[in-house]
Coordinates of C-alpha atoms and ligand atoms in Angstrom, one line a residue:
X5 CA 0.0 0.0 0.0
X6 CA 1.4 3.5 -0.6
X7 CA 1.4 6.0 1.5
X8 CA 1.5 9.2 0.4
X9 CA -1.8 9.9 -1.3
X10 CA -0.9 13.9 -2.9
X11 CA -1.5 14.2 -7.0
X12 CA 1.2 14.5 -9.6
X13 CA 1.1 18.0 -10.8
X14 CA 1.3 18.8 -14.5
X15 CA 2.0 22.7 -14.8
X16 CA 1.8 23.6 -18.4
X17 CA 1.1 26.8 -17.0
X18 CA -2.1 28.4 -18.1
X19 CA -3.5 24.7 -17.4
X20 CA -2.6 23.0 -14.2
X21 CA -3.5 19.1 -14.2
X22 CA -3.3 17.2 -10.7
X23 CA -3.0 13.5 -11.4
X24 CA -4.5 11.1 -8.8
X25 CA -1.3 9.2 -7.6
X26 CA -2.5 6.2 -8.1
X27 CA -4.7 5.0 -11.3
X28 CA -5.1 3.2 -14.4
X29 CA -4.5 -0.5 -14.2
X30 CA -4.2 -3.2 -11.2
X31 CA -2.6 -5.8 -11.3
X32 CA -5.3 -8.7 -12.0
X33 CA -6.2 -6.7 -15.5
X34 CA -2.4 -6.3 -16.4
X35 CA -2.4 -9.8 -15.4
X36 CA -5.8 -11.4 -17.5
X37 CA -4.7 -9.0 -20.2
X38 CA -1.4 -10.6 -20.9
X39 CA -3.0 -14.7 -20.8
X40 CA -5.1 -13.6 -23.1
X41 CA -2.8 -12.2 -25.8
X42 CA 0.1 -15.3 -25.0
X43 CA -3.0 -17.7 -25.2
X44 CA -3.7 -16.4 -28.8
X45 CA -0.1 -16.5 -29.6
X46 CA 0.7 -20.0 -28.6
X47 CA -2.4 -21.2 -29.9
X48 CA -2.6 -20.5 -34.0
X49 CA -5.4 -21.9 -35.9
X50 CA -7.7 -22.3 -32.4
X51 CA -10.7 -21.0 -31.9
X52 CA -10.7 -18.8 -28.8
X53 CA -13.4 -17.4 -26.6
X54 CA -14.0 -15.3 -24.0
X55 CA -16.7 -16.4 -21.2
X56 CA -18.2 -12.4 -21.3
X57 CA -15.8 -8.8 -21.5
X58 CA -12.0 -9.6 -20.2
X59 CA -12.5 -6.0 -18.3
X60 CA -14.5 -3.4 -18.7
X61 CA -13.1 -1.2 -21.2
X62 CA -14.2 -0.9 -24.7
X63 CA -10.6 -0.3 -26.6
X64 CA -8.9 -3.7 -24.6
X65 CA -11.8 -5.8 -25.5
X66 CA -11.8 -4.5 -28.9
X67 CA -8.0 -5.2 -29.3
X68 CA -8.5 -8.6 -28.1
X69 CA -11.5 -8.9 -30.6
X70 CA -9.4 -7.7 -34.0
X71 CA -7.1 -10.6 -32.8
X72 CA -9.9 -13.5 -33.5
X73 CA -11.0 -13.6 -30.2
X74 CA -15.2 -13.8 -29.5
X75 CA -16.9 -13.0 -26.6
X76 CA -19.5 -15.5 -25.4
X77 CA -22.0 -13.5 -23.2
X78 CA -22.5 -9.9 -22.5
X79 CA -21.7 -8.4 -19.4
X80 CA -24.7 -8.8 -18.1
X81 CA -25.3 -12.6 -19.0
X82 CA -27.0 -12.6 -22.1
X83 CA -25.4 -15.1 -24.2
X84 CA -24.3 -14.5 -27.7
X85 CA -22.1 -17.0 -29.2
X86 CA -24.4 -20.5 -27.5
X87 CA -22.2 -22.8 -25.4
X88 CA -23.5 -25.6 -28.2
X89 CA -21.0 -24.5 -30.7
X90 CA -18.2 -25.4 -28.5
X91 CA -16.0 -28.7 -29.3
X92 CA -13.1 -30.1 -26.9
X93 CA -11.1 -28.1 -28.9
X94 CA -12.1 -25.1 -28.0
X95 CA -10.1 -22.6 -25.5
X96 CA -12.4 -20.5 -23.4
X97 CA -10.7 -17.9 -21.2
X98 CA -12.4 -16.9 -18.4
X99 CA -12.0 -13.6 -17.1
X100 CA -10.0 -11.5 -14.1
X101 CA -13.6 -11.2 -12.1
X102 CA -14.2 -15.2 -12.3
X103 CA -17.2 -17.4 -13.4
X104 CA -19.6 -19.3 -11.9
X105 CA -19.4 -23.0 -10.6
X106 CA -22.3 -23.7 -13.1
X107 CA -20.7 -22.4 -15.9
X108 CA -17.0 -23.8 -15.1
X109 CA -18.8 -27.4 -14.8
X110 CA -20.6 -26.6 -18.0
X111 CA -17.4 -25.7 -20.1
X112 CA -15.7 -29.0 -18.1
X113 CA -18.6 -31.4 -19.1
X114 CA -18.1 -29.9 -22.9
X115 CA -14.3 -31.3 -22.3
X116 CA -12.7 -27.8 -22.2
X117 CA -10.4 -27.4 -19.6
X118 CA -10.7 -24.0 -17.8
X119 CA -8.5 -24.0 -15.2
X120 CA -5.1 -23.7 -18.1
X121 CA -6.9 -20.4 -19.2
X122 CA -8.7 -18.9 -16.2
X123 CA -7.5 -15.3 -15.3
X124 CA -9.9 -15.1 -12.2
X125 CA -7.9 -12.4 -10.1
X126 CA -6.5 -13.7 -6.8
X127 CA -8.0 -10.8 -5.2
X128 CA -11.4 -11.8 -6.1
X129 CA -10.3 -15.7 -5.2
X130 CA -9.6 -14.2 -1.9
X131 CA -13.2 -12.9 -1.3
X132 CA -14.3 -16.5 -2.0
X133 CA -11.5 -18.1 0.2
X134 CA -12.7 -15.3 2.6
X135 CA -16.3 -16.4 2.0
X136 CA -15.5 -19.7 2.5
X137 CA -13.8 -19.5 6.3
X138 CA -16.7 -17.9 7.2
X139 CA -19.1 -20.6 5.7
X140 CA -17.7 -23.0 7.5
X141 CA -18.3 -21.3 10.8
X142 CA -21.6 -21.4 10.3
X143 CA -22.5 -17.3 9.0
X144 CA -24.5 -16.5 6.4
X145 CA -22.4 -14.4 3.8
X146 CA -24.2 -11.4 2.5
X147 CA -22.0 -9.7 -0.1
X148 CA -22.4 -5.7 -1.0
X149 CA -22.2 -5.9 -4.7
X150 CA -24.1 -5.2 -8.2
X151 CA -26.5 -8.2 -8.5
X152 CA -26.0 -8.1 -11.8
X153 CA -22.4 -7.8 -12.2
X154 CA -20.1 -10.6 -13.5
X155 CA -18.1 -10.5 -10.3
X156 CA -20.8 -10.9 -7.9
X157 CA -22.4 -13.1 -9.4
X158 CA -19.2 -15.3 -9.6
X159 CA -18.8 -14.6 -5.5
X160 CA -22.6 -15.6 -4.8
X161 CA -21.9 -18.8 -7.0
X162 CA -18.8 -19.9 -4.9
X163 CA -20.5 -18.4 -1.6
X164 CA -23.6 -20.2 -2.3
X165 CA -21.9 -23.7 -2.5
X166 CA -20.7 -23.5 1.0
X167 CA -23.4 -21.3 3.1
X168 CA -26.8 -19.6 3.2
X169 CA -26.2 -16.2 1.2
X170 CA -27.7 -13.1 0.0
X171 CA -26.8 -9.7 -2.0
X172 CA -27.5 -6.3 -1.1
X173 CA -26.5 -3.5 -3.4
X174 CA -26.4 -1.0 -1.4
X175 CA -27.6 0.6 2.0
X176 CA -31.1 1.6 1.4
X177 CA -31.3 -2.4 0.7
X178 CA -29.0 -3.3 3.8
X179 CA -31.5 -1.3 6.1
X180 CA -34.2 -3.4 4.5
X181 CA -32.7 -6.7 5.0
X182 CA -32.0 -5.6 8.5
X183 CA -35.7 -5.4 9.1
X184 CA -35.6 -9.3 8.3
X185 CA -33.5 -9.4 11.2
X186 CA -35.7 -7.4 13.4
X187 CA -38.5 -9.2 12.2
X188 CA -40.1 -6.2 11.2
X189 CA -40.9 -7.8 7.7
X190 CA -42.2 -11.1 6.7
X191 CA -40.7 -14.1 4.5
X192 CA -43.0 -13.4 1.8
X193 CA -41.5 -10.1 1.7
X194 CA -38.2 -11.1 1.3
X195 CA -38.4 -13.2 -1.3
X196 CA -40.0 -10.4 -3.2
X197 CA -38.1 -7.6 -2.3
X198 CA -34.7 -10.2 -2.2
X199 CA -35.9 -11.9 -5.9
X200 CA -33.1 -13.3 -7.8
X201 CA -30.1 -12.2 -4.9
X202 CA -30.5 -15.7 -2.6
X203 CA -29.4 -19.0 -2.5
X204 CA -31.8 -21.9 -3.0
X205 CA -33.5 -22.6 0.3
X206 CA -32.7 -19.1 2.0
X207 CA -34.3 -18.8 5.4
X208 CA -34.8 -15.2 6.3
X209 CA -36.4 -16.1 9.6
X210 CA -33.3 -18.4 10.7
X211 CA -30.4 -17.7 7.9
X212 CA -29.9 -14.2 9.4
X213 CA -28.9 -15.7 12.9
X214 CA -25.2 -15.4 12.0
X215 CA -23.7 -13.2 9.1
X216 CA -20.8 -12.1 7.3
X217 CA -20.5 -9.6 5.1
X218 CA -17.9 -9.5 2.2
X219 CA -17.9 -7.7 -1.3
X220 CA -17.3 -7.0 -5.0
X221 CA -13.9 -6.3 -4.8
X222 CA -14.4 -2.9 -6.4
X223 CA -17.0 -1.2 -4.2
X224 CA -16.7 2.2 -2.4
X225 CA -14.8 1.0 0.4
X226 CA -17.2 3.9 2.8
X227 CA -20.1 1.9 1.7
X228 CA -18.7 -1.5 2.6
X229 CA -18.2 -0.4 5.8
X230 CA -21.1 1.8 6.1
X231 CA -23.1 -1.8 5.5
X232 CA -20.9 -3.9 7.6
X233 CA -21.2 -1.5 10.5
X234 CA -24.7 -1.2 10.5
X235 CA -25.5 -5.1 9.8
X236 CA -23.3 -5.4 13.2
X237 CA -25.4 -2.8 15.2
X238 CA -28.2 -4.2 14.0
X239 CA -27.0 -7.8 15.7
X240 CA -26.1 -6.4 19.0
X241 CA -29.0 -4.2 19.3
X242 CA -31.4 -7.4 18.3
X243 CA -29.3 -10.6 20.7
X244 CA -28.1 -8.0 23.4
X245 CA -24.1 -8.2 22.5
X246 CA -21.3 -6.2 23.3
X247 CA -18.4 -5.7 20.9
X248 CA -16.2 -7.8 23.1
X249 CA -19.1 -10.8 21.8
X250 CA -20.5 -9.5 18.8
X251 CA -18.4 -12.4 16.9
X252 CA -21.4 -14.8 18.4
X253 CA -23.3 -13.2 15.4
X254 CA -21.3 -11.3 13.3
X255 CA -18.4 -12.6 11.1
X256 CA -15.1 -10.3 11.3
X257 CA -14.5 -10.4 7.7
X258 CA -12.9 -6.6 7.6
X259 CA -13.5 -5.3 3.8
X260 CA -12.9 -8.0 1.4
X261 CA -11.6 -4.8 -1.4
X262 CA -8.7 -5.2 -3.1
X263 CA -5.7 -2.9 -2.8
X264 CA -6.0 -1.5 -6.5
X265 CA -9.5 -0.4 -5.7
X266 CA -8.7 1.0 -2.4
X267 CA -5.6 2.6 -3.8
X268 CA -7.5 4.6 -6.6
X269 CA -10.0 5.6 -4.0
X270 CA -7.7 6.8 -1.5
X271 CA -5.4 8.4 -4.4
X272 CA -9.2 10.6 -5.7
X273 CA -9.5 11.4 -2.0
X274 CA -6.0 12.9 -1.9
X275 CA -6.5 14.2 -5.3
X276 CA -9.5 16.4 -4.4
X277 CA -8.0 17.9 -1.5
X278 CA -6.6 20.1 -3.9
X279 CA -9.1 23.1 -5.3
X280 CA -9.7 23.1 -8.6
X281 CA -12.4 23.7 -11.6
X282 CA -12.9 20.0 -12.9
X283 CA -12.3 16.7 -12.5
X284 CA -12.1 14.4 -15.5
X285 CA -12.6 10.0 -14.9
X286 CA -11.1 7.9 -17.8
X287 CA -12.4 4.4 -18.5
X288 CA -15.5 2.3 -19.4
X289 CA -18.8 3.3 -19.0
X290 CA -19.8 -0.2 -17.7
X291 CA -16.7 -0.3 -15.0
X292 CA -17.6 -0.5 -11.3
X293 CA -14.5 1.0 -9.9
X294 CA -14.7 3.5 -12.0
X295 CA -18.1 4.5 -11.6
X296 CA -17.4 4.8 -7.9
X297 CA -13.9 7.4 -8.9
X298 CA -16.8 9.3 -10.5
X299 CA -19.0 9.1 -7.4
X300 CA -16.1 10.4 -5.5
X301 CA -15.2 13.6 -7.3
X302 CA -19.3 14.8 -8.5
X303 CA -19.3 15.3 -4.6
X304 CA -16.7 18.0 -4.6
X305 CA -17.0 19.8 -8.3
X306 CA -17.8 19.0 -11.7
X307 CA -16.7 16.0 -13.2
X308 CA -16.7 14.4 -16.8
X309 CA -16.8 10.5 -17.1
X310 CA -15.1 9.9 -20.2
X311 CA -14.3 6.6 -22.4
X312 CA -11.5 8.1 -24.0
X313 CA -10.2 11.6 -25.6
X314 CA -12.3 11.0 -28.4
X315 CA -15.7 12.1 -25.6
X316 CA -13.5 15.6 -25.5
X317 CA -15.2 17.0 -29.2
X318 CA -13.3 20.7 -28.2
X319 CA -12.4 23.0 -25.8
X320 CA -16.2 23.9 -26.1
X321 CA -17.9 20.2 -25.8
X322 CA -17.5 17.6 -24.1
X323 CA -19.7 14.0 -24.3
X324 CA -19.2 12.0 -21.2
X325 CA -21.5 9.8 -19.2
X326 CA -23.8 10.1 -16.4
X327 CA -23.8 6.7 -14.7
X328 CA -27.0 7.9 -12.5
X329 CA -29.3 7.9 -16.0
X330 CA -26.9 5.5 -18.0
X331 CA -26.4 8.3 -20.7
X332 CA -24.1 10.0 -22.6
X333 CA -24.2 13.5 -22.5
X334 CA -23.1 16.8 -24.2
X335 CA -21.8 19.9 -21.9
X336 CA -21.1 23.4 -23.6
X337 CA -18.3 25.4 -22.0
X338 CA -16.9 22.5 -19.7
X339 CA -13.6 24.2 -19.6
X340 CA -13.9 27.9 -17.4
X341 CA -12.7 31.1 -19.2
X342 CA -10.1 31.7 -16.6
X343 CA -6.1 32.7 -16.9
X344 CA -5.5 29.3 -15.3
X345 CA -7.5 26.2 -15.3
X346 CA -7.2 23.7 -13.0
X347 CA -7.8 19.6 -13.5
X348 CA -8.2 16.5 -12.1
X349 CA -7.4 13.7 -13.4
X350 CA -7.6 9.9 -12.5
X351 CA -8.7 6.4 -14.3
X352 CA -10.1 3.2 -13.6
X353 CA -8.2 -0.5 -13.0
X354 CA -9.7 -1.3 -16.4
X355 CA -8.2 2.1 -18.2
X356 CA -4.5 1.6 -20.2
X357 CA -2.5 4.6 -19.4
X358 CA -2.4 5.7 -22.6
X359 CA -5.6 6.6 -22.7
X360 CA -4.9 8.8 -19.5
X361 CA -1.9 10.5 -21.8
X362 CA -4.6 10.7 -24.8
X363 CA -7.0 12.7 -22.7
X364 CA -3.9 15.1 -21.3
X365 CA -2.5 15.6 -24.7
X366 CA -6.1 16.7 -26.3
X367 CA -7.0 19.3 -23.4
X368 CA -3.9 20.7 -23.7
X369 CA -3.7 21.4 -27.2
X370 CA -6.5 23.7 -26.4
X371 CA -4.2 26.0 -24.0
X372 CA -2.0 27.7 -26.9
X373 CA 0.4 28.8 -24.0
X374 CA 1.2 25.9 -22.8
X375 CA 4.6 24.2 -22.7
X376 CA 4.8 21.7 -25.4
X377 CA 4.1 18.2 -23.9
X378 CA 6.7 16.4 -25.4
X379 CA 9.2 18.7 -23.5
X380 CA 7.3 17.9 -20.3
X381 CA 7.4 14.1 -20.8
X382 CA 11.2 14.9 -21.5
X383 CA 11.3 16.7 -18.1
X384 CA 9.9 13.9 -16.2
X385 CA 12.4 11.3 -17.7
Ligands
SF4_7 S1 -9.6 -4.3 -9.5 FE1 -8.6 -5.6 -8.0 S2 -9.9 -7.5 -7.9 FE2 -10.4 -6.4 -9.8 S3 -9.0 -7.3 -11.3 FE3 -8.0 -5.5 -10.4 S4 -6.6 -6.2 -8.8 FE4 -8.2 -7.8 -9.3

């Protein structure tokens, strides 16, 4: 972990850019990136897949694509290429957030081995080793996560196998679930409000006896805690515990985050500590961590959400997306009319730094007085 959290200043004079110390790509996408390119190497004339996205960014995927590699489901599930075209022969590489047991023993029974081509990250294995201690001491595992996200449903797969478990997306839902806990709300109620977020057989009225809570590895780490710490209240307030004997009820997990996503949230937080006019988030529009950089700055001062320098149309418009309505739109005059202008900058795990450069390089073309890049990359060397 580092330490010191202050942003890299950029003075190019009229245009000051402060970026986040620590961004751009983590170790488990360097990492699924680079099986994926030596597995098409080494295997000419194969057909390759990929079990959904490799990451969440459009240019990586689209590199990995122009090399002959398909993509077999969306992100979301939906499948595109049906697992009945596969043969033995095929090589299906699953990605850095994991699969499901279902689908691993799927591809298995088809005779393709996944474990010679599974880039599952080992910090999301350690959420399901984490998940897996606690299983066998008897908690329930809820995990804060996107229901719908590839990585969380991989971790309610492996979670699933060993205990009683359940997702909750957030803390509105957390204070609901509690409320199961309480018994303030009926089963019928949960299975309703709960629909398609808990194991087969899920008890609400005895499976919330003893809980855990771990996580999609790339959550706010605030809101992790925010949900653990209340789900622990929650316990000693309803069996009359103290925090010496809170672990009766309530599973010690700490965060279950991994230190890439921590890392770039810490880094935003020591970022935005200096003032300035805007903050600008590279990476994919369908990025977790990423959308939670985003969350991070909007609370302090504007800030654009970008896939790539191409979003920055001139130093009048700017299309970027709002993750709140899923949209992309267009701002006029994003850029104040001021004798020095101040920016942010920072990326997602899933963004290559050279998209980070792209995006510098293009708002600074629009600051005539500003020292020439080039000479500024040479002043760093
Ligand atoms: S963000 Fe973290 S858990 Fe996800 S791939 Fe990167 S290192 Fe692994």
């Amino acid at each position: 972990m580092k330490k010191d959290f202050s942003p890299t200043l950029l003075d190019l004079d009229s245009l000051q850019i402060y970026l986040a110390r620590h961004f751009g790509f983590c170790y488990g996408v360097e990492n699924a990136i680079e099986i994926a390119f030596r597995t098409v190497e080494e295997n000419p004339g194969k057909r390759i897949f990929l079990l959904s996205e490799m990451i969440h960014n459009p240019q990586v995927n689209a590199d990995l694509q122009s090399h002959g590699v398909q993509f077999m489901q969306d992100n979301y599930g939906k499948q595109l290429i049906s697992f009945d075209e596969l043969t033995a022969d095929d090589i299906v590489i699953i990605p850095a957030f994991g699969t499901t047991l279902e689908l691993e023993k799927k591809l298995n029974g088809l005779g393709i081995q996944t474990e010679k081509y599974n880039t599952t990250c080992p910090f999301v294995e350690k959420v399901w080793n984490r998940s897996e201690q606690i299983a066998k001491k008897n908690y329930t595992i809820i995990i804060h996560g996107k229901p719908k996200h590839e990585e969380t449903r991989a971790t309610f797969s492996h979670a699933s196998a060993n205990a009683p478990s359940v997702v909750v997306k957030d803390i509105q839902q957390t204070i609901e679930l509690a409320k199961y806990i309480t018994g303030e709300k009926s089963l019928e109620q949960f299975y309703e409000e709960f629909k398609d977020q808990f194991s087969e057989n899920f008890d609400a009225t005895k499976d919330l006896e003893r809980i855990g809570v771990v996580n999609q590895t790339t959550m706010l780490a605030s809101d992790t805690q925010a949900i653990a710490d209340y789900l622990k209240q929650m316990m000693i307030e309803k069996y009359k515990l103290t925090t010496a004997n809170v672990e009766e009820r309530f599973a010690d997990t700490r965060d279950t985050l991994c230190y890439a996503t921590l890392e770039n949230q810490l880094a935003v937080s020591g970022m935005l500590e200096t003032d300035a006019d805007l903050a600008i988030v590279v990476g994919g529009y369908n990025s977790s961590n990423t959308s939670h950089l985003v969350e991070l700055c909007e609370e302090k001062l504007p800030t654009y959400f970008i896939s790539s320098e191409d979003k920055i149309l001139s130093a009048k418009e700017i299309l970027h997306y709002n993750f709140h309505t899923k949209k992309e739109v267009l701002t006029s005059d994003y850029l104040p009319n001021k004798k020095r202008v101040r920016i942010l900058i920072t990326s997602g795990a899933s963004c290559p730094d050279a998209l980070v450069e792209g995006v510098i390089k293009k708002v600074a073309a629009f600051f005539s007085n500003t020292i020439n890049s080039e000479d500024l990359i040479k002043h760093f060397e």
